[in-house]
Amino acid sequence: MSKPRIATLWLDGCSGCHMSLLDMDERIIALAGKIELVYGPLVDIKEFPEGVDVAVVEGAVSSVEDEHKIRIVRERSKFLIALGDCAVTANVPGMRNYYTCEAVLDRAYYENATIQAQTPNVGIPALLPKALPLHEFVKVDLFVPGCPPQADAIYYVLSELVEGRIPDLAGKTRFGI
Ligand code: SF4
């Protein structure tokens, strides 16, 4: 039987959820023998591949590029996991939702700038009006809250999926730290 093809993606998040994934420590080695990691920050593949079994996505959808990516991920993945509070609720990126994009950019690049006040505009994807959780754009199959989710919970989720079971997260996760 072929190994499940797993991909991870980092949208508008701080990387803390991926750090928590690495916090599985030596359990990663056992897990690595049962899966094929086909995309993610740890894999040098530029394009999200076709035929992914499980996509694990950190971060909110905050830019036109994020939206483009999450729609491709959904098209190409059988099972999509929203990993962490930013993916589940927008969390920290969503703090800007009380303000316009213009006000946010002014604050970051002019009001708080001591030198070279300017808005970067080359190669920078445009912000969406609000930073939103994944399920506002695509169907999500499993929500794993936490900021970040604990490594134990991530290991449990992946282990169950590898064995062909849908994880029951009742009592195993919580929002926030
Ligand atoms: S949920 Fe927390 S740890 Fe994860 S990307 Fe968001 S801020 Fe970082």
PDB file of C-alpha atoms and ligand atoms in Angstrom:
ATOM      1  CA  MET A   1       0.000   0.000   0.000  1.00  0.00           C
ATOM      2  CA  SER A   2       1.377   3.427  -0.898  1.00  0.00           C
ATOM      3  CA  LYS A   3       2.118   5.876   1.869  1.00  0.00           C
ATOM      4  CA  PRO A   4      -0.279   8.807   2.445  1.00  0.00           C
ATOM      5  CA  ARG A   5       0.924  11.941   0.689  1.00  0.00           C
ATOM      6  CA  ILE A   6       1.091  14.747   3.265  1.00  0.00           C
ATOM      7  CA  ALA A   7       1.603  18.448   2.535  1.00  0.00           C
ATOM      8  CA  THR A   8       1.920  21.395   4.881  1.00  0.00           C
ATOM      9  CA  LEU A   9       1.381  25.032   4.011  1.00  0.00           C
ATOM     10  CA  TRP A  10       2.131  28.281   5.815  1.00  0.00           C
ATOM     11  CA  LEU A  11      -0.172  31.208   5.007  1.00  0.00           C
ATOM     12  CA  ASP A  12      -0.531  34.293   7.264  1.00  0.00           C
ATOM     13  CA  GLY A  13       0.882  32.799  10.452  1.00  0.00           C
ATOM     14  CA  CYS A  14       3.994  33.181  12.549  1.00  0.00           C
ATOM     15  CA  SER A  15       5.371  29.669  11.844  1.00  0.00           C
ATOM     16  CA  GLY A  16       4.620  28.702  15.438  1.00  0.00           C
ATOM     17  CA  CYS A  17       2.255  25.963  14.297  1.00  0.00           C
ATOM     18  CA  HIS A  18       4.966  24.451  12.117  1.00  0.00           C
ATOM     19  CA  MET A  19       7.369  24.744  15.065  1.00  0.00           C
ATOM     20  CA  SER A  20       4.871  22.789  17.150  1.00  0.00           C
ATOM     21  CA  LEU A  21       4.760  20.154  14.424  1.00  0.00           C
ATOM     22  CA  LEU A  22       8.538  19.827  14.743  1.00  0.00           C
ATOM     23  CA  ASP A  23       8.084  19.589  18.510  1.00  0.00           C
ATOM     24  CA  MET A  24       6.911  16.015  17.973  1.00  0.00           C
ATOM     25  CA  ASP A  25      10.647  15.363  18.301  1.00  0.00           C
ATOM     26  CA  GLU A  26      11.659  11.736  17.740  1.00  0.00           C
ATOM     27  CA  ARG A  27       8.070  10.772  16.934  1.00  0.00           C
ATOM     28  CA  ILE A  28       8.625  12.545  13.602  1.00  0.00           C
ATOM     29  CA  ILE A  29      11.032   9.774  12.637  1.00  0.00           C
ATOM     30  CA  ALA A  30       8.452   7.058  13.242  1.00  0.00           C
ATOM     31  CA  LEU A  31       5.824   9.088  11.421  1.00  0.00           C
ATOM     32  CA  ALA A  32       8.169   9.867   8.543  1.00  0.00           C
ATOM     33  CA  GLY A  33       8.427   6.154   7.799  1.00  0.00           C
ATOM     34  CA  LYS A  34       4.676   5.953   7.277  1.00  0.00           C
ATOM     35  CA  ILE A  35       4.074   9.042   5.129  1.00  0.00           C
ATOM     36  CA  GLU A  36       5.408  10.800   2.066  1.00  0.00           C
ATOM     37  CA  LEU A  37       5.981  14.502   2.745  1.00  0.00           C
ATOM     38  CA  VAL A  38       5.325  16.033  -0.666  1.00  0.00           C
ATOM     39  CA  TYR A  39       5.213  19.784   0.063  1.00  0.00           C
ATOM     40  CA  GLY A  40       5.928  22.250   2.845  1.00  0.00           C
ATOM     41  CA  PRO A  41       8.556  24.596   4.290  1.00  0.00           C
ATOM     42  CA  LEU A  42      10.812  21.597   4.900  1.00  0.00           C
ATOM     43  CA  VAL A  43      10.566  20.318   1.326  1.00  0.00           C
ATOM     44  CA  ASP A  44      12.205  22.017  -1.640  1.00  0.00           C
ATOM     45  CA  ILE A  45       9.280  21.722  -4.034  1.00  0.00           C
ATOM     46  CA  LYS A  46       7.960  24.988  -5.445  1.00  0.00           C
ATOM     47  CA  GLU A  47       4.489  24.037  -6.662  1.00  0.00           C
ATOM     48  CA  PHE A  48       1.787  22.448  -4.549  1.00  0.00           C
ATOM     49  CA  PRO A  49       1.421  18.978  -6.071  1.00  0.00           C
ATOM     50  CA  GLU A  50      -1.640  17.110  -7.308  1.00  0.00           C
ATOM     51  CA  GLY A  51      -2.976  14.096  -5.451  1.00  0.00           C
ATOM     52  CA  VAL A  52      -2.306  15.140  -1.866  1.00  0.00           C
ATOM     53  CA  ASP A  53      -4.036  12.979   0.741  1.00  0.00           C
ATOM     54  CA  VAL A  54      -3.754  15.334   3.722  1.00  0.00           C
ATOM     55  CA  ALA A  55      -2.997  19.065   3.615  1.00  0.00           C
ATOM     56  CA  VAL A  56      -2.108  20.718   6.928  1.00  0.00           C
ATOM     57  CA  VAL A  57      -2.500  24.495   6.704  1.00  0.00           C
ATOM     58  CA  GLU A  58      -1.227  27.093   9.158  1.00  0.00           C
ATOM     59  CA  GLY A  59      -2.300  30.728   9.113  1.00  0.00           C
ATOM     60  CA  ALA A  60      -5.174  32.901   8.007  1.00  0.00           C
ATOM     61  CA  VAL A  61      -6.006  33.962   4.469  1.00  0.00           C
ATOM     62  CA  SER A  62      -4.889  37.596   4.292  1.00  0.00           C
ATOM     63  CA  SER A  63      -3.769  38.346   0.752  1.00  0.00           C
ATOM     64  CA  VAL A  64      -4.772  37.576  -2.806  1.00  0.00           C
ATOM     65  CA  GLU A  65      -1.853  35.170  -2.921  1.00  0.00           C
ATOM     66  CA  ASP A  66      -3.087  33.336   0.193  1.00  0.00           C
ATOM     67  CA  GLU A  67      -6.539  32.989  -1.363  1.00  0.00           C
ATOM     68  CA  HIS A  68      -5.070  31.657  -4.605  1.00  0.00           C
ATOM     69  CA  LYS A  69      -2.972  29.133  -2.674  1.00  0.00           C
ATOM     70  CA  ILE A  70      -5.738  27.831  -0.428  1.00  0.00           C
ATOM     71  CA  ARG A  71      -8.049  27.288  -3.388  1.00  0.00           C
ATOM     72  CA  ILE A  72      -5.336  25.270  -5.162  1.00  0.00           C
ATOM     73  CA  VAL A  73      -4.647  23.315  -1.983  1.00  0.00           C
ATOM     74  CA  ARG A  74      -8.335  22.464  -1.658  1.00  0.00           C
ATOM     75  CA  GLU A  75      -8.588  21.358  -5.297  1.00  0.00           C
ATOM     76  CA  ARG A  76      -5.586  19.076  -4.979  1.00  0.00           C
ATOM     77  CA  SER A  77      -6.139  17.625  -1.475  1.00  0.00           C
ATOM     78  CA  LYS A  78      -8.540  14.971  -0.255  1.00  0.00           C
ATOM     79  CA  PHE A  79      -8.462  16.080   3.386  1.00  0.00           C
ATOM     80  CA  LEU A  80      -7.710  19.601   4.579  1.00  0.00           C
ATOM     81  CA  ILE A  81      -6.749  20.463   8.153  1.00  0.00           C
ATOM     82  CA  ALA A  82      -6.915  24.001   9.568  1.00  0.00           C
ATOM     83  CA  LEU A  83      -3.949  23.923  11.954  1.00  0.00           C
ATOM     84  CA  GLY A  84      -3.948  26.496  14.733  1.00  0.00           C
ATOM     85  CA  ASP A  85      -6.066  29.424  15.773  1.00  0.00           C
ATOM     86  CA  CYS A  86      -5.021  31.646  12.843  1.00  0.00           C
ATOM     87  CA  ALA A  87      -6.309  29.057  10.368  1.00  0.00           C
ATOM     88  CA  VAL A  88      -9.388  28.305  12.493  1.00  0.00           C
ATOM     89  CA  THR A  89     -10.496  31.837  13.509  1.00  0.00           C
ATOM     90  CA  ALA A  90      -7.999  34.293  11.905  1.00  0.00           C
ATOM     91  CA  ASN A  91      -6.692  34.982  15.436  1.00  0.00           C
ATOM     92  CA  VAL A  92      -3.666  37.336  15.336  1.00  0.00           C
ATOM     93  CA  PRO A  93      -3.862  38.298  11.624  1.00  0.00           C
ATOM     94  CA  GLY A  94      -7.534  39.079  12.211  1.00  0.00           C
ATOM     95  CA  MET A  95      -6.604  41.854  14.642  1.00  0.00           C
ATOM     96  CA  ARG A  96      -6.264  44.149  11.648  1.00  0.00           C
ATOM     97  CA  ASN A  97      -9.878  43.582  10.646  1.00  0.00           C
ATOM     98  CA  TYR A  98     -11.045  46.576  12.689  1.00  0.00           C
ATOM     99  CA  TYR A  99      -9.145  48.890  10.358  1.00  0.00           C
ATOM    100  CA  THR A 100      -8.913  49.514   6.640  1.00  0.00           C
ATOM    101  CA  CYS A 101      -5.945  48.130   4.723  1.00  0.00           C
ATOM    102  CA  GLU A 102      -4.824  51.703   4.081  1.00  0.00           C
ATOM    103  CA  ALA A 103      -4.831  52.486   7.790  1.00  0.00           C
ATOM    104  CA  VAL A 104      -2.866  49.310   8.571  1.00  0.00           C
ATOM    105  CA  LEU A 105      -0.237  50.056   5.922  1.00  0.00           C
ATOM    106  CA  ASP A 106       0.021  53.687   7.038  1.00  0.00           C
ATOM    107  CA  ARG A 107       0.568  52.570  10.613  1.00  0.00           C
ATOM    108  CA  ALA A 108       3.237  50.030   9.672  1.00  0.00           C
ATOM    109  CA  TYR A 109       5.147  51.917   7.009  1.00  0.00           C
ATOM    110  CA  TYR A 110       4.688  55.613   7.805  1.00  0.00           C
ATOM    111  CA  GLU A 111       3.595  56.271  11.403  1.00  0.00           C
ATOM    112  CA  ASN A 112       6.034  53.739  12.849  1.00  0.00           C
ATOM    113  CA  ALA A 113       8.853  54.386  10.370  1.00  0.00           C
ATOM    114  CA  THR A 114      11.823  56.423  11.491  1.00  0.00           C
ATOM    115  CA  ILE A 115      13.630  56.224   8.139  1.00  0.00           C
ATOM    116  CA  GLN A 116      12.593  55.593   4.539  1.00  0.00           C
ATOM    117  CA  ALA A 117       8.851  55.764   5.063  1.00  0.00           C
ATOM    118  CA  GLN A 118       7.359  54.002   2.040  1.00  0.00           C
ATOM    119  CA  THR A 119       4.863  51.283   1.237  1.00  0.00           C
ATOM    120  CA  PRO A 120       6.540  48.244  -0.341  1.00  0.00           C
ATOM    121  CA  ASN A 121       4.832  47.623  -3.658  1.00  0.00           C
ATOM    122  CA  VAL A 122       7.128  45.379  -5.693  1.00  0.00           C
ATOM    123  CA  GLY A 123       6.465  41.650  -5.502  1.00  0.00           C
ATOM    124  CA  ILE A 124       4.130  42.083  -2.551  1.00  0.00           C
ATOM    125  CA  PRO A 125       0.690  40.456  -2.867  1.00  0.00           C
ATOM    126  CA  ALA A 126      -2.213  42.809  -2.205  1.00  0.00           C
ATOM    127  CA  LEU A 127      -3.987  42.489   1.119  1.00  0.00           C
ATOM    128  CA  LEU A 128      -7.563  41.280   1.163  1.00  0.00           C
ATOM    129  CA  PRO A 129      -9.908  43.676   2.993  1.00  0.00           C
ATOM    130  CA  LYS A 130      -9.890  41.307   5.992  1.00  0.00           C
ATOM    131  CA  ALA A 131      -7.779  38.404   7.230  1.00  0.00           C
ATOM    132  CA  LEU A 132     -10.157  35.444   7.430  1.00  0.00           C
ATOM    133  CA  PRO A 133     -10.042  31.787   8.508  1.00  0.00           C
ATOM    134  CA  LEU A 134      -9.708  29.045   5.917  1.00  0.00           C
ATOM    135  CA  HIS A 135     -13.327  27.926   6.058  1.00  0.00           C
ATOM    136  CA  GLU A 136     -14.442  31.312   4.705  1.00  0.00           C
ATOM    137  CA  PHE A 137     -12.869  30.281   1.389  1.00  0.00           C
ATOM    138  CA  VAL A 138     -12.821  26.489   1.192  1.00  0.00           C
ATOM    139  CA  LYS A 139     -14.258  23.420   2.887  1.00  0.00           C
ATOM    140  CA  VAL A 140     -12.196  22.396   5.909  1.00  0.00           C
ATOM    141  CA  ASP A 141     -12.309  18.759   7.003  1.00  0.00           C
ATOM    142  CA  LEU A 142     -10.758  19.099  10.468  1.00  0.00           C
ATOM    143  CA  PHE A 143     -10.142  22.050  12.780  1.00  0.00           C
ATOM    144  CA  VAL A 144      -7.183  21.772  15.161  1.00  0.00           C
ATOM    145  CA  PRO A 145      -7.231  24.851  17.429  1.00  0.00           C
ATOM    146  CA  GLY A 146      -4.432  26.130  19.602  1.00  0.00           C
ATOM    147  CA  CYS A 147      -1.859  28.887  19.416  1.00  0.00           C
ATOM    148  CA  PRO A 148      -0.054  26.778  18.612  1.00  0.00           C
ATOM    149  CA  PRO A 149      -1.728  23.361  18.857  1.00  0.00           C
ATOM    150  CA  GLN A 150       0.281  21.098  21.114  1.00  0.00           C
ATOM    151  CA  ALA A 151       2.676  18.674  19.443  1.00  0.00           C
ATOM    152  CA  ASP A 152       0.828  15.780  21.094  1.00  0.00           C
ATOM    153  CA  ALA A 153      -2.390  16.817  19.388  1.00  0.00           C
ATOM    154  CA  ILE A 154      -0.708  17.178  16.000  1.00  0.00           C
ATOM    155  CA  TYR A 155       0.928  13.783  16.365  1.00  0.00           C
ATOM    156  CA  TYR A 156      -2.399  12.237  17.336  1.00  0.00           C
ATOM    157  CA  VAL A 157      -4.149  13.794  14.318  1.00  0.00           C
ATOM    158  CA  LEU A 158      -1.542  12.632  11.820  1.00  0.00           C
ATOM    159  CA  SER A 159      -1.223   9.185  13.363  1.00  0.00           C
ATOM    160  CA  GLU A 160      -4.951   8.597  13.220  1.00  0.00           C
ATOM    161  CA  LEU A 161      -5.197   9.780   9.621  1.00  0.00           C
ATOM    162  CA  VAL A 162      -2.274   7.593   8.596  1.00  0.00           C
ATOM    163  CA  GLU A 163      -4.147   4.628  10.064  1.00  0.00           C
ATOM    164  CA  GLY A 164      -7.242   5.593   8.089  1.00  0.00           C
ATOM    165  CA  ARG A 165      -9.217   6.917  11.047  1.00  0.00           C
ATOM    166  CA  ILE A 166     -10.791  10.359  11.500  1.00  0.00           C
ATOM    167  CA  PRO A 167      -9.303  11.852  14.690  1.00  0.00           C
ATOM    168  CA  ASP A 168     -11.652  12.601  17.563  1.00  0.00           C
ATOM    169  CA  LEU A 169     -10.227  15.775  19.070  1.00  0.00           C
ATOM    170  CA  ALA A 170     -12.680  16.067  21.940  1.00  0.00           C
ATOM    171  CA  GLY A 171     -10.678  17.072  25.014  1.00  0.00           C
ATOM    172  CA  LYS A 172      -7.381  17.034  23.131  1.00  0.00           C
ATOM    173  CA  THR A 173      -7.145  20.650  21.960  1.00  0.00           C
ATOM    174  CA  ARG A 174      -8.005  24.138  23.173  1.00  0.00           C
ATOM    175  CA  PHE A 175      -7.898  27.651  21.807  1.00  0.00           C
ATOM    176  CA  GLY A 176      -4.933  29.815  22.750  1.00  0.00           C
ATOM    177  CA  ILE A 177      -1.806  28.688  24.552  1.00  0.00           C
TER     178      ILE A 177
HETATM  179  S1  SF4 B   1      -2.043  29.990  15.700  1.00  0.00           S
HETATM  180 FE1  SF4 B   1      -0.524  31.023  17.019  1.00  0.00          FE
HETATM  181  S2  SF4 B   1       1.354  29.809  16.692  1.00  0.00           S
HETATM  182 FE2  SF4 B   1      -0.041  29.309  14.979  1.00  0.00          FE
HETATM  183  S3  SF4 B   1       0.511  30.726  13.326  1.00  0.00           S
HETATM  184 FE3  SF4 B   1      -1.155  31.691  14.521  1.00  0.00          FE
HETATM  185  S4  SF4 B   1      -0.099  33.011  16.033  1.00  0.00           S
HETATM  186 FE4  SF4 B   1       1.414  31.544  15.240  1.00  0.00          FE
END
